Short mmCIF file of C-alpha atoms and ligand atoms in Angstrom, two decimals:
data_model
loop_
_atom_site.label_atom_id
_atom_site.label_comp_id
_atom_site.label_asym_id
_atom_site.label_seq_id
_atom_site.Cartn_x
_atom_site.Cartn_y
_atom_site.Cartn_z
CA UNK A 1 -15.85 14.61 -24.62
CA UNK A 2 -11.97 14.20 -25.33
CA UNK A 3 -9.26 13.46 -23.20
CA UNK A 4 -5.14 13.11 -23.71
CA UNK A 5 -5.25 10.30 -20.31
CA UNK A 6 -8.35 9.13 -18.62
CA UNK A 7 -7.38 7.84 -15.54
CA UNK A 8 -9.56 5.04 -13.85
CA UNK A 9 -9.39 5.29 -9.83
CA UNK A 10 -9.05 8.23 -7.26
CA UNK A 11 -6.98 6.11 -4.89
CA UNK A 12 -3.53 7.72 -4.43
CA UNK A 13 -2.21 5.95 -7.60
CA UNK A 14 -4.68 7.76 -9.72
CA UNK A 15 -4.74 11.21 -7.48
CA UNK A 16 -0.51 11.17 -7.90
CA UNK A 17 -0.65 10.39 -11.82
CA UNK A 18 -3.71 13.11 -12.01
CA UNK A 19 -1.28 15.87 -10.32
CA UNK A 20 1.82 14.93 -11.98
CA UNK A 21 0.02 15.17 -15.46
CA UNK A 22 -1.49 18.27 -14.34
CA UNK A 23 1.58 19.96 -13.17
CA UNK A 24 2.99 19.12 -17.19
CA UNK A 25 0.11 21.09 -18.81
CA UNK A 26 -1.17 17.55 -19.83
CA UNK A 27 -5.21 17.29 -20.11
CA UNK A 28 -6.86 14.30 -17.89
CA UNK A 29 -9.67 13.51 -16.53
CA UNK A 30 -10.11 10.70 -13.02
CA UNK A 31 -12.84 8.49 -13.01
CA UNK A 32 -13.95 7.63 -9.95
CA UNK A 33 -16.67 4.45 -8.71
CA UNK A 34 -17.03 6.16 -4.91
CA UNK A 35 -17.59 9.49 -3.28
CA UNK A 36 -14.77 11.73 -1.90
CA UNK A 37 -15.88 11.33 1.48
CA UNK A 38 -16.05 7.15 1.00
CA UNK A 39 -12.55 7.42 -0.76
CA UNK A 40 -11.22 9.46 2.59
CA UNK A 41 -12.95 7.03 5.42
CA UNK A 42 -11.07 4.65 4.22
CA UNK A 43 -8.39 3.48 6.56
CA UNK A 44 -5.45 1.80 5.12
CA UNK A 45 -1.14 2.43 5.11
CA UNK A 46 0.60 4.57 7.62
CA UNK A 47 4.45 4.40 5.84
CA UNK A 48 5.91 6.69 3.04
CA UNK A 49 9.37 5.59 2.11
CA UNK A 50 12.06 8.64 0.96
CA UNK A 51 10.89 8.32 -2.69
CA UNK A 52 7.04 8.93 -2.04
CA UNK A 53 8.26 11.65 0.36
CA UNK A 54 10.31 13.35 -2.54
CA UNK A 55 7.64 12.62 -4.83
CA UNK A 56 5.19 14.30 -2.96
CA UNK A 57 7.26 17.38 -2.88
CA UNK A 58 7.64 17.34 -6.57
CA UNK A 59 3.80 17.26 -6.71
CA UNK A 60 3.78 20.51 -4.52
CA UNK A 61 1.50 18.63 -1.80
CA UNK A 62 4.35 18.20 0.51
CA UNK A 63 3.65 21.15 3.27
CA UNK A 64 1.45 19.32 5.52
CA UNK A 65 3.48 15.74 5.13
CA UNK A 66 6.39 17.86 6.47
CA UNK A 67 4.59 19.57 9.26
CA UNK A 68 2.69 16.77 10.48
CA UNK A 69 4.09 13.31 9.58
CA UNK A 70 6.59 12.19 12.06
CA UNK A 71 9.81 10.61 10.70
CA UNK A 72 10.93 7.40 12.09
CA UNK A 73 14.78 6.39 12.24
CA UNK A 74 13.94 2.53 12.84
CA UNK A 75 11.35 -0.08 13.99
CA UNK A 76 11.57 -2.60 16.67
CA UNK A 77 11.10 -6.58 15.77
CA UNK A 78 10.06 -8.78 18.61
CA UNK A 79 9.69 -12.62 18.38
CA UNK A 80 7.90 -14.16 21.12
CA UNK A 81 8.67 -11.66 23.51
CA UNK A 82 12.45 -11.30 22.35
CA UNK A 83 13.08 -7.27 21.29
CA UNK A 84 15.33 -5.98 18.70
CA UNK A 85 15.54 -2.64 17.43
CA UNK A 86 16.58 -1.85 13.55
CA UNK A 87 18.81 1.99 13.41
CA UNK A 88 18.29 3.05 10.32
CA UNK A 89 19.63 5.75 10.04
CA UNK A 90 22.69 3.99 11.71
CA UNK A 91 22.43 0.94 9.63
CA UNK A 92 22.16 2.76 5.82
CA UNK A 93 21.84 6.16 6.67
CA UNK A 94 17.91 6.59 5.99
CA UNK A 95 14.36 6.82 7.55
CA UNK A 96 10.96 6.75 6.81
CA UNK A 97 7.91 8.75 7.36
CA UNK A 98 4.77 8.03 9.51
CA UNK A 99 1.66 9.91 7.38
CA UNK A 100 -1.22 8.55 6.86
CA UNK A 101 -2.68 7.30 3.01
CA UNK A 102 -6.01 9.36 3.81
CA UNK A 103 -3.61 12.12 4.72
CA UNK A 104 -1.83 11.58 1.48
CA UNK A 105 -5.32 10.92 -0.46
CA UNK A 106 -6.66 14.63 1.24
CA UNK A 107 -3.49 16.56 0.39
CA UNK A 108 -3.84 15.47 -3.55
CA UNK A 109 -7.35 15.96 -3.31
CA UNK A 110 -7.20 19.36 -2.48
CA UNK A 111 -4.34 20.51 -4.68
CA UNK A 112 -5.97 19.11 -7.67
CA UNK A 113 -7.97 21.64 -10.23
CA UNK A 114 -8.67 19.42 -12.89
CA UNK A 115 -11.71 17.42 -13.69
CA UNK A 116 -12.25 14.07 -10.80
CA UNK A 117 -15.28 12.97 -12.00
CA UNK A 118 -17.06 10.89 -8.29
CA UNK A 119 -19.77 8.27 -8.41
CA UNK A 120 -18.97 6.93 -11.55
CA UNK A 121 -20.65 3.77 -12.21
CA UNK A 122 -20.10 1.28 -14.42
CA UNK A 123 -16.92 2.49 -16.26
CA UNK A 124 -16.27 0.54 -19.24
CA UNK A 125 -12.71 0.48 -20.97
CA UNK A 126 -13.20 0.21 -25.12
CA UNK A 127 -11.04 -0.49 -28.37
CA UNK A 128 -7.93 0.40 -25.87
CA UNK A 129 -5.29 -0.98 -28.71
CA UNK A 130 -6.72 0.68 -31.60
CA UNK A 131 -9.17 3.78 -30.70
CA UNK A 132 -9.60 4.24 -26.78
CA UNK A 133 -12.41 5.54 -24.85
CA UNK A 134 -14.37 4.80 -21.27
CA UNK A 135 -18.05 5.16 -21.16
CA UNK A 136 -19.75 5.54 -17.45
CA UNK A 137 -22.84 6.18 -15.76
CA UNK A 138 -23.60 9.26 -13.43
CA UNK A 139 -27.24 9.88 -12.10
CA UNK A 140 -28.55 7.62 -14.78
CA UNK A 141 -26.85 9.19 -18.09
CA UNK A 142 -24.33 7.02 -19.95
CA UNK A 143 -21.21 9.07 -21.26
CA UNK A 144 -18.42 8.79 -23.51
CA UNK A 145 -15.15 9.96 -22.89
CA UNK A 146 -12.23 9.54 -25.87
CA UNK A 147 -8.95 9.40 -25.32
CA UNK A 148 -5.53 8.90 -26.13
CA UNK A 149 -4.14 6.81 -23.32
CA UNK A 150 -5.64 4.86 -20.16
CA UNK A 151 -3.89 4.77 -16.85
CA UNK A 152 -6.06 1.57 -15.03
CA UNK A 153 -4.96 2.84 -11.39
CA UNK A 154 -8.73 1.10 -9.76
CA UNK A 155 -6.87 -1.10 -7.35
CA UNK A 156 -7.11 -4.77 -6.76
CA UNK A 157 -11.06 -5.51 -7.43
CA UNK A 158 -10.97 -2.64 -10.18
CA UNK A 159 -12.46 -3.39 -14.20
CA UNK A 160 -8.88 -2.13 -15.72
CA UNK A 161 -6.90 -5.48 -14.90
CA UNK A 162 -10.24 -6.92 -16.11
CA UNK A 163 -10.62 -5.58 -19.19
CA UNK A 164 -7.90 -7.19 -20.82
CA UNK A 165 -8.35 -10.35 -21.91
CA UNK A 166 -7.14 -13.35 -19.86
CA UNK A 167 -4.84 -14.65 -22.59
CA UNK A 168 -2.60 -11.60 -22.98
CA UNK A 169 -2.17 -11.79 -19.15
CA UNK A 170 0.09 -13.60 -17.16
CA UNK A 171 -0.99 -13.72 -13.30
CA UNK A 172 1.22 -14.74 -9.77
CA UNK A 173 -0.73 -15.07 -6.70
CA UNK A 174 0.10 -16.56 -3.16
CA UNK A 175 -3.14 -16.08 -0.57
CA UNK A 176 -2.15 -16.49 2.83
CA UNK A 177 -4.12 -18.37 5.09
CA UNK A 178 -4.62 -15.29 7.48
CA UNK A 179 -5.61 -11.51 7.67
CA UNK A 180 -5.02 -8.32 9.85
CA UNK A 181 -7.79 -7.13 11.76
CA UNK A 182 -7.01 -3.84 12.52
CA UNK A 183 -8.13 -1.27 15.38
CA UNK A 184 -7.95 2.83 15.44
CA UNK A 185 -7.72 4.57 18.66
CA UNK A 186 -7.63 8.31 19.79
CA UNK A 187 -4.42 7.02 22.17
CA UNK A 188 -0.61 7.71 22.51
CA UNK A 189 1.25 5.36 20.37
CA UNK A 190 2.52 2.50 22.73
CA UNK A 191 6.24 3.64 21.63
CA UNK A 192 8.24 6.25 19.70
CA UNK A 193 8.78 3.52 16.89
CA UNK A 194 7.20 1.01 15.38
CA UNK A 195 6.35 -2.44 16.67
CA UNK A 196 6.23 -5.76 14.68
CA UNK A 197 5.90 -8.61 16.84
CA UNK A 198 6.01 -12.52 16.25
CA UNK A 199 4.30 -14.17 18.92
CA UNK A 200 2.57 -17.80 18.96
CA UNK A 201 -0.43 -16.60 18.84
CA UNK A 202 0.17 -14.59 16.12
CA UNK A 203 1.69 -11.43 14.74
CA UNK A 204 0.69 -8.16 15.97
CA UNK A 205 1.74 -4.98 14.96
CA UNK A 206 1.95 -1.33 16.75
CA UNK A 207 1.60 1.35 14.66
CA UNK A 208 0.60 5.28 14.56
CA UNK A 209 -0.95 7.71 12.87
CA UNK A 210 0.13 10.85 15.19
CA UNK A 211 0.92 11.45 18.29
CA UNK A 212 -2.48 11.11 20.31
CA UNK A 213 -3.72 8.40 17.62
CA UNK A 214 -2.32 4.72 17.30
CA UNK A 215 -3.10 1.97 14.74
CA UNK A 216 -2.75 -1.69 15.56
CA UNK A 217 -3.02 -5.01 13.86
CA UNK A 218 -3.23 -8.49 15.09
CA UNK A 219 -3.04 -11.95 12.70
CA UNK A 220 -6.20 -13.55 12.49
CA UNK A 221 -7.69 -16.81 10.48
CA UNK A 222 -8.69 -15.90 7.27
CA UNK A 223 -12.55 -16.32 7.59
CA UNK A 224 -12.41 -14.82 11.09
CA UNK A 225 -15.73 -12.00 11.45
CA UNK A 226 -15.06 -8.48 12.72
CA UNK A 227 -17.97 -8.61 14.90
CA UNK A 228 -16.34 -11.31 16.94
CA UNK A 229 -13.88 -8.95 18.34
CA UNK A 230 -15.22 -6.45 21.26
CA UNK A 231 -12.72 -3.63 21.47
CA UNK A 232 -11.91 -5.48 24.99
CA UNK A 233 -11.01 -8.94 23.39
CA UNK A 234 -8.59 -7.25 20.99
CA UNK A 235 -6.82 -5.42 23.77
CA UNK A 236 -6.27 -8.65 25.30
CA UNK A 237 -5.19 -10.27 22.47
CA UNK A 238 -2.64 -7.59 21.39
CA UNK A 239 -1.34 -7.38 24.81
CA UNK A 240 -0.85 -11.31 24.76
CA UNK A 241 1.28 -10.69 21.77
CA UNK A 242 3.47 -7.94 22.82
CA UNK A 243 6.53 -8.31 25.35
CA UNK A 244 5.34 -7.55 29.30
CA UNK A 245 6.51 -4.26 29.44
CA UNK A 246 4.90 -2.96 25.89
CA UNK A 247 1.99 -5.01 27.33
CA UNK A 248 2.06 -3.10 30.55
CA UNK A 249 2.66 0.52 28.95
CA UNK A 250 -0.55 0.00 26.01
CA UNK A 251 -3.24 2.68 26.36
CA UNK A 252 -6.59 1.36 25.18
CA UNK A 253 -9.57 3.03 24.71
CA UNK A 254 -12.86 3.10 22.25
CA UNK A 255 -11.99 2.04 18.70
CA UNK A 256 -12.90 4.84 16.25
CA UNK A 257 -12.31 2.28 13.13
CA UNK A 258 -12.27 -1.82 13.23
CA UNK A 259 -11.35 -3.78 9.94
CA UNK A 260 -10.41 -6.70 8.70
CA UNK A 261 -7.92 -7.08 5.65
CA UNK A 262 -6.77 -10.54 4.05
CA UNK A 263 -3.16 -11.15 3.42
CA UNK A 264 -2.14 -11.76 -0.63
CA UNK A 265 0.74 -11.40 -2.68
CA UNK A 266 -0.07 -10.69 -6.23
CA UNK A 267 1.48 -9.39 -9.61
CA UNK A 268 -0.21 -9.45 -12.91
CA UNK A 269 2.15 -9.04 -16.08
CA UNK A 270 2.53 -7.21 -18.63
CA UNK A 271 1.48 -3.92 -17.22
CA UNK A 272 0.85 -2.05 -20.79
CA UNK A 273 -2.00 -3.40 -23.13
CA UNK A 274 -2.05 -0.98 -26.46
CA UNK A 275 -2.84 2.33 -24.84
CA UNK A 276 -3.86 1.10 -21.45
CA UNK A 277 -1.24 0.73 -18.63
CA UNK A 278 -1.68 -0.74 -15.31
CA UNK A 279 -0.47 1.18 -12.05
CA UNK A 280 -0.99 0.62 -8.16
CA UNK A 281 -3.01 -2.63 -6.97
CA UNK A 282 -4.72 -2.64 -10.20
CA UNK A 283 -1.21 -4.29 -11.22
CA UNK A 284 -0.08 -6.11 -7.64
CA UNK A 285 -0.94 -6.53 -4.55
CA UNK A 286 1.59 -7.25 -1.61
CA UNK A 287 0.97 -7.90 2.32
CA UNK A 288 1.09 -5.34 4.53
CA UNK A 289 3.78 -6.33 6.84
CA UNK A 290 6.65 -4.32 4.68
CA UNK A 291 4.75 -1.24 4.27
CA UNK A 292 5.21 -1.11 0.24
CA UNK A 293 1.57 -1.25 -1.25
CA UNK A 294 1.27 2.75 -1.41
CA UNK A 295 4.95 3.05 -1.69
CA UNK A 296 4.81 0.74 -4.85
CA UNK A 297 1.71 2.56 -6.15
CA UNK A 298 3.76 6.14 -5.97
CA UNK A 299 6.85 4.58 -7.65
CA UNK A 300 4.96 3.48 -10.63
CA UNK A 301 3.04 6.39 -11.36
CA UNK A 302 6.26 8.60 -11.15
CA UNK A 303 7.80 6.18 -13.86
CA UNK A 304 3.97 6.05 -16.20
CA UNK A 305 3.81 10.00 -15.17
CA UNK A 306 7.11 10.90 -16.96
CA UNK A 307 6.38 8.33 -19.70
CA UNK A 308 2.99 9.80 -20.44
CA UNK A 309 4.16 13.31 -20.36
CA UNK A 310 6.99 12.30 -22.99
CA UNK A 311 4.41 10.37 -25.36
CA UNK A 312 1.80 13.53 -25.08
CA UNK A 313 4.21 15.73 -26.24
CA UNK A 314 5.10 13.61 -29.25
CA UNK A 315 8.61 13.03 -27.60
CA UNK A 316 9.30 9.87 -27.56
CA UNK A 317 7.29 6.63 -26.86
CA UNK A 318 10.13 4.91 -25.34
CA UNK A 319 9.18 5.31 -21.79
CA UNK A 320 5.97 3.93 -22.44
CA UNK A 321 7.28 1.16 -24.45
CA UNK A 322 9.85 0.38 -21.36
CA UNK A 323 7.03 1.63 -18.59
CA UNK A 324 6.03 -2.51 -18.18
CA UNK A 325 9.63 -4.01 -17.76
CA UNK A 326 10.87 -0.87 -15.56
CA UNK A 327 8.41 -1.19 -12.64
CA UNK A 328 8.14 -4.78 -12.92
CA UNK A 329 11.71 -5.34 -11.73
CA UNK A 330 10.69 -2.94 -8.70
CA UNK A 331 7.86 -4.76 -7.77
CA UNK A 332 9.14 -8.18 -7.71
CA UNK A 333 11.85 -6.90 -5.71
CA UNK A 334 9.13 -5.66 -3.32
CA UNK A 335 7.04 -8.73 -3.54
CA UNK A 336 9.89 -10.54 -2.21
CA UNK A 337 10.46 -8.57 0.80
CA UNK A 338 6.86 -8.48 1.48
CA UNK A 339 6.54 -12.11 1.31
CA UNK A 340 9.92 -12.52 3.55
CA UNK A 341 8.64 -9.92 6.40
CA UNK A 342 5.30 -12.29 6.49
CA UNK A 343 6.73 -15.53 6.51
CA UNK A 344 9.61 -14.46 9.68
CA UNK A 345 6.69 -12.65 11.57
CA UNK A 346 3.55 -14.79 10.95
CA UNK A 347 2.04 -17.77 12.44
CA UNK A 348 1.36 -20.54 9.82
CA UNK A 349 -1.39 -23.12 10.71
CA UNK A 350 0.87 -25.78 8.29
CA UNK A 351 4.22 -24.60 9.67
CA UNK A 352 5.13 -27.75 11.95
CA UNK A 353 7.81 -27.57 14.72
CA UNK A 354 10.57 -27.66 11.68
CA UNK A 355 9.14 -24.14 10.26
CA UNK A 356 8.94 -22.61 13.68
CA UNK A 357 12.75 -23.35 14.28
CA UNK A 358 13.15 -21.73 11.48
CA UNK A 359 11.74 -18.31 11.68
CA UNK A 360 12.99 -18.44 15.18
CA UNK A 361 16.65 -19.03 13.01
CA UNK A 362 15.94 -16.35 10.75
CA UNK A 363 14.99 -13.87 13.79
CA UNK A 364 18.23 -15.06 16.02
CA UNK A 365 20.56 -14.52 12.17
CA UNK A 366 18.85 -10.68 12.09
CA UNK A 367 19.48 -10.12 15.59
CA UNK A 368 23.21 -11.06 15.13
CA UNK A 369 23.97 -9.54 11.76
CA UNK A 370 24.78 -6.32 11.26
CA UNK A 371 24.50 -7.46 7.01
CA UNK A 372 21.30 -8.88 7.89
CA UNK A 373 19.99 -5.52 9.26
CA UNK A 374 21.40 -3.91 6.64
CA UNK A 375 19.54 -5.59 4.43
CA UNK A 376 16.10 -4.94 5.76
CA UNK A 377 16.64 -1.50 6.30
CA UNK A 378 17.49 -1.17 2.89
CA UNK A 379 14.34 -2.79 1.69
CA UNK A 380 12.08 -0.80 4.11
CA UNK A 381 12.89 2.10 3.80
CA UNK A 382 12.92 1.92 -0.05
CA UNK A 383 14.76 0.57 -3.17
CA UNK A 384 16.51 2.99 -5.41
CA UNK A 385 13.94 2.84 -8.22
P1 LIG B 1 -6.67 2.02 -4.15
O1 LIG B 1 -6.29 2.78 -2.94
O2 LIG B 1 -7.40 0.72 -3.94
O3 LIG B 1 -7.53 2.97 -5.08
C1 LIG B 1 -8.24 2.49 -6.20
C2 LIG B 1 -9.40 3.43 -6.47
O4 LIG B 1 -10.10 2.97 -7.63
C3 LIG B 1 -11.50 3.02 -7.37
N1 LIG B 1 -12.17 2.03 -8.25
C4 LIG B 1 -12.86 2.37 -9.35
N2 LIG B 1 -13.11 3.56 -9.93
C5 LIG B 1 -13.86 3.56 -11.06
N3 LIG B 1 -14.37 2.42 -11.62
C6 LIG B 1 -14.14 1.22 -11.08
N4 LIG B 1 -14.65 0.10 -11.62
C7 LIG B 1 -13.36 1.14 -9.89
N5 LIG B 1 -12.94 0.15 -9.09
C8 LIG B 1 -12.22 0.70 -8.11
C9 LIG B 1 -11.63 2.70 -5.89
O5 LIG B 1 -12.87 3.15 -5.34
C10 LIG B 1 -10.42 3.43 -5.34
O6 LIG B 1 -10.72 4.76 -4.96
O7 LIG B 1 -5.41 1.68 -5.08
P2 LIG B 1 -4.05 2.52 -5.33
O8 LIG B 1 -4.36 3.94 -5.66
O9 LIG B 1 -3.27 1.69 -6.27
O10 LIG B 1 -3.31 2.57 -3.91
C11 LIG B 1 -2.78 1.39 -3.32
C12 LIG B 1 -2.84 1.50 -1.79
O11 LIG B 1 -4.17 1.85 -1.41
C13 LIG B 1 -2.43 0.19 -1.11
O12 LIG B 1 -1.36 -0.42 -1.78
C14 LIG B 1 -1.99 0.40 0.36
O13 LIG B 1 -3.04 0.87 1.14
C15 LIG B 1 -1.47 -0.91 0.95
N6 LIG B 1 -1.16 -0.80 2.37
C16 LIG B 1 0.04 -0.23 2.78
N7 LIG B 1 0.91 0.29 1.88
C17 LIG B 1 2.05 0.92 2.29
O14 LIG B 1 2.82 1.37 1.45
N8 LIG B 1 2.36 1.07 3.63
C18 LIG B 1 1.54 0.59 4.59
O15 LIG B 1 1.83 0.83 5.76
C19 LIG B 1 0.34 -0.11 4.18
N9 LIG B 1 -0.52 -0.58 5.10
C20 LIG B 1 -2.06 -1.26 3.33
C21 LIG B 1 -1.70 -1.15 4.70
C22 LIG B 1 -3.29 -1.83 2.97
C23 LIG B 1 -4.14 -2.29 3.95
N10 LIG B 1 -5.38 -2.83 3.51
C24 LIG B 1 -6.62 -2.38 3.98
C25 LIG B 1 -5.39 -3.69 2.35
C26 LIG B 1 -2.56 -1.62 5.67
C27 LIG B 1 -3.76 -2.22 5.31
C28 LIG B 1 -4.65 -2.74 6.42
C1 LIG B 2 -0.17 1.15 9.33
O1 LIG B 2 0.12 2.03 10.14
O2 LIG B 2 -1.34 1.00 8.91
C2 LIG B 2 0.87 0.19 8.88
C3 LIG B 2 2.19 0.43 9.21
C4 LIG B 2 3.16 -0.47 8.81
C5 LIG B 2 2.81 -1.58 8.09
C6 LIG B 2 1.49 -1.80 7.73
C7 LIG B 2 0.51 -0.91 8.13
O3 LIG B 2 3.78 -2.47 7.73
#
């Protein structure tokens, strides 16, 4: 079989890419490890910046997003109890939207017509600087798919980033010593907005996925086990974290979904090798606590989509030759406010009293400073790319 892009990964990297390509007349085929209904349980970002709204739109899956998600002018911060809330829309004149990645993953699935080949094991990337092609296993029968160009978009623990050897790679990586365990509920959302809340104990965070069902997170050691936490003892914890009257006004209820994710920050460069280009958390991975991993992942297939298209059609090959150095500068600019958000709202085990006066500093500056605010709300709710 012969393909112009095979794309590795039915996550919403490779489902974008797939529909973008598709949309251009250009032939590709997604190869995927897991089934459609694994890829759909699984539970992960709740925040689509303006750019992955507008690039939804140009994919022609944006109905739904616009009917359902709910937009959100700002976010509250609280630090131990303290409350400030960030305007958006005042403060830059922007917002964000609340709708879920599996919504996102479902809308793409459904629009696309092309071949998304599931349960394909043991993908193997080949010859991807001279003469490209992926070879897999379904039901027992190895195949062999040529190609012109490889889009690696197979997350974090994917075998694109893998496949290239470790010499021609440069890697940055920061673990944190904590994760998010995470709770789903069939609940009103504590508040209108969004929650992110410092607290000795730890961070917590109050999120939503509509208006009857909530999502929240609390910090918790890194080698903590999800079947230590009764839906009971994370109520208690949460509401420990939160000020009294959030506290007082939580619904809680049966947990339809309980997961715990570590905390990394991680960028892998270059992001082309020959014919094979890295997109999504196949190329970086940041924290949670700015909302940017599926924002990121959209932003760099919109740049490798146009790129692709223009090297298909015997164009031009300079977006693919600048694909590596344009999204890089994006997604260290993301990695930093990922990293910043974490370090004000987290709880460090090695922080001392010294490091604790100073995220309390950093929360009292932001609560002050209209700049500061600014600042933020610039970064959340999306860099100009
Ligand atoms: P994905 O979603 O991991 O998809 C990769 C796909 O590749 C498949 N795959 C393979 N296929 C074939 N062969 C192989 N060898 C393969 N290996 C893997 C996988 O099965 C999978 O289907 O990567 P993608 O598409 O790059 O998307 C990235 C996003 O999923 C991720 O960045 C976000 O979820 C991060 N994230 C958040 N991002 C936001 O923008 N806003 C948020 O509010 C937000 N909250 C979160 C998050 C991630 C979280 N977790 C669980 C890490 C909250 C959490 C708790
Ligand atoms: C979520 O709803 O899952 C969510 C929202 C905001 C974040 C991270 C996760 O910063």
């Amino acid at each position: 079989m012969r393909t112009e892009v095979i794309i590795i990964g039915a996550g919403p990297a490779g489902l974008m890419l797939g529909r973008l390509l598709e949309l251009a007349g250009v032939d590709a085929i997604i190869l995927e490890r897991k089934s459609p209904d694994y890829v759909l349980g699984r539970i992960r970002a709740g925040v689509l910046e303006q750019g992955s709204m507008d690039l939804m739109d140009r994919a022609g899956v944006g109905a739904r997003m616009h009917a359902e998600g709910l937009i959100h002018h700002g976010v509250e911060l609280s630090f131990d109890g303290d409350r400030q809330r960030l305007d958006f829309t005042d403060l830059i004149g922007r917002h964000v939207m609340v709708y879920g990645q599996t919504e996102v993953t479902r809308d793409l699935m459904a629009a696309r017509k092309a071949q998304t080949i599931y349960d394909a094991e043991n993908v193997e990337l080949h010859d991807f600087d001279t003469n490209p092609h992926v070879t897999y296993t379904k039901d027992g029968v190895t195949h062999r798919i040529d190609c012109r160009f490889i889009a690696g978009c197979d997350g974090f623990h994917g075998v694109s980033r893998q496949s290239v050897p470790q010499s021609a790679l440069t890697t940055f990586e920061r673990v944190y010593p904590f994760g998010w365990l995470g709770i789903l509920v069939d609940k009103p959302p504590v508040a209108d907005e969004l929650i992110y809340a410092h607290h000795a104990r730890g961070f917590a965070l109050c999120s939503q996925r509509s208006p009857t069902r909530s999502r929240y997170y609390v910090q918790v050691p890194t080698d903590e086990k999800v079947e230590a936490w009764s839906d009971d003892r994370f109520w208690d914890e949460l509401r420990a974290r939160l000020n009294p009257e959030t506290a007082e006004a939580l619904q809680t209820g049966s947990s339809i979904e309980k997961s715990i994710a570590p905390l990394r920050s991680f960028v892998a460069e270059p992001l082309r090798f020959g014919c094979l280009f890295l997109a999504g958390d196949a190329a970086h991975i940041v924290p949670p606590t700015g909302a940017k991993g599926l924002n990121l992942a959209m932003s760099d297939v919109a740049v490798l989509a146009d790129a692709l298209i223009e090297a298909v059609s015997e164009k031009s090959e300079a977006g693919i030759n600048a694909y590596s150095a344009k999204v890089l500068d994006r997604i260290w600019k993301a990695e930093r406010f990922s990293w910043w958000m974490t370090s004000l709202l987290h709880t460090f085990p090695d922080a001392g009293a010294f490091g604790r006066r100073i995220q309390r500093a950093d929360f009292d500056y932001l609560a002050s400073s209209r700049i500061a605010q600014q600042s933020l709300a610039e970064n959340y709710t999306g860099l100009p790319s």
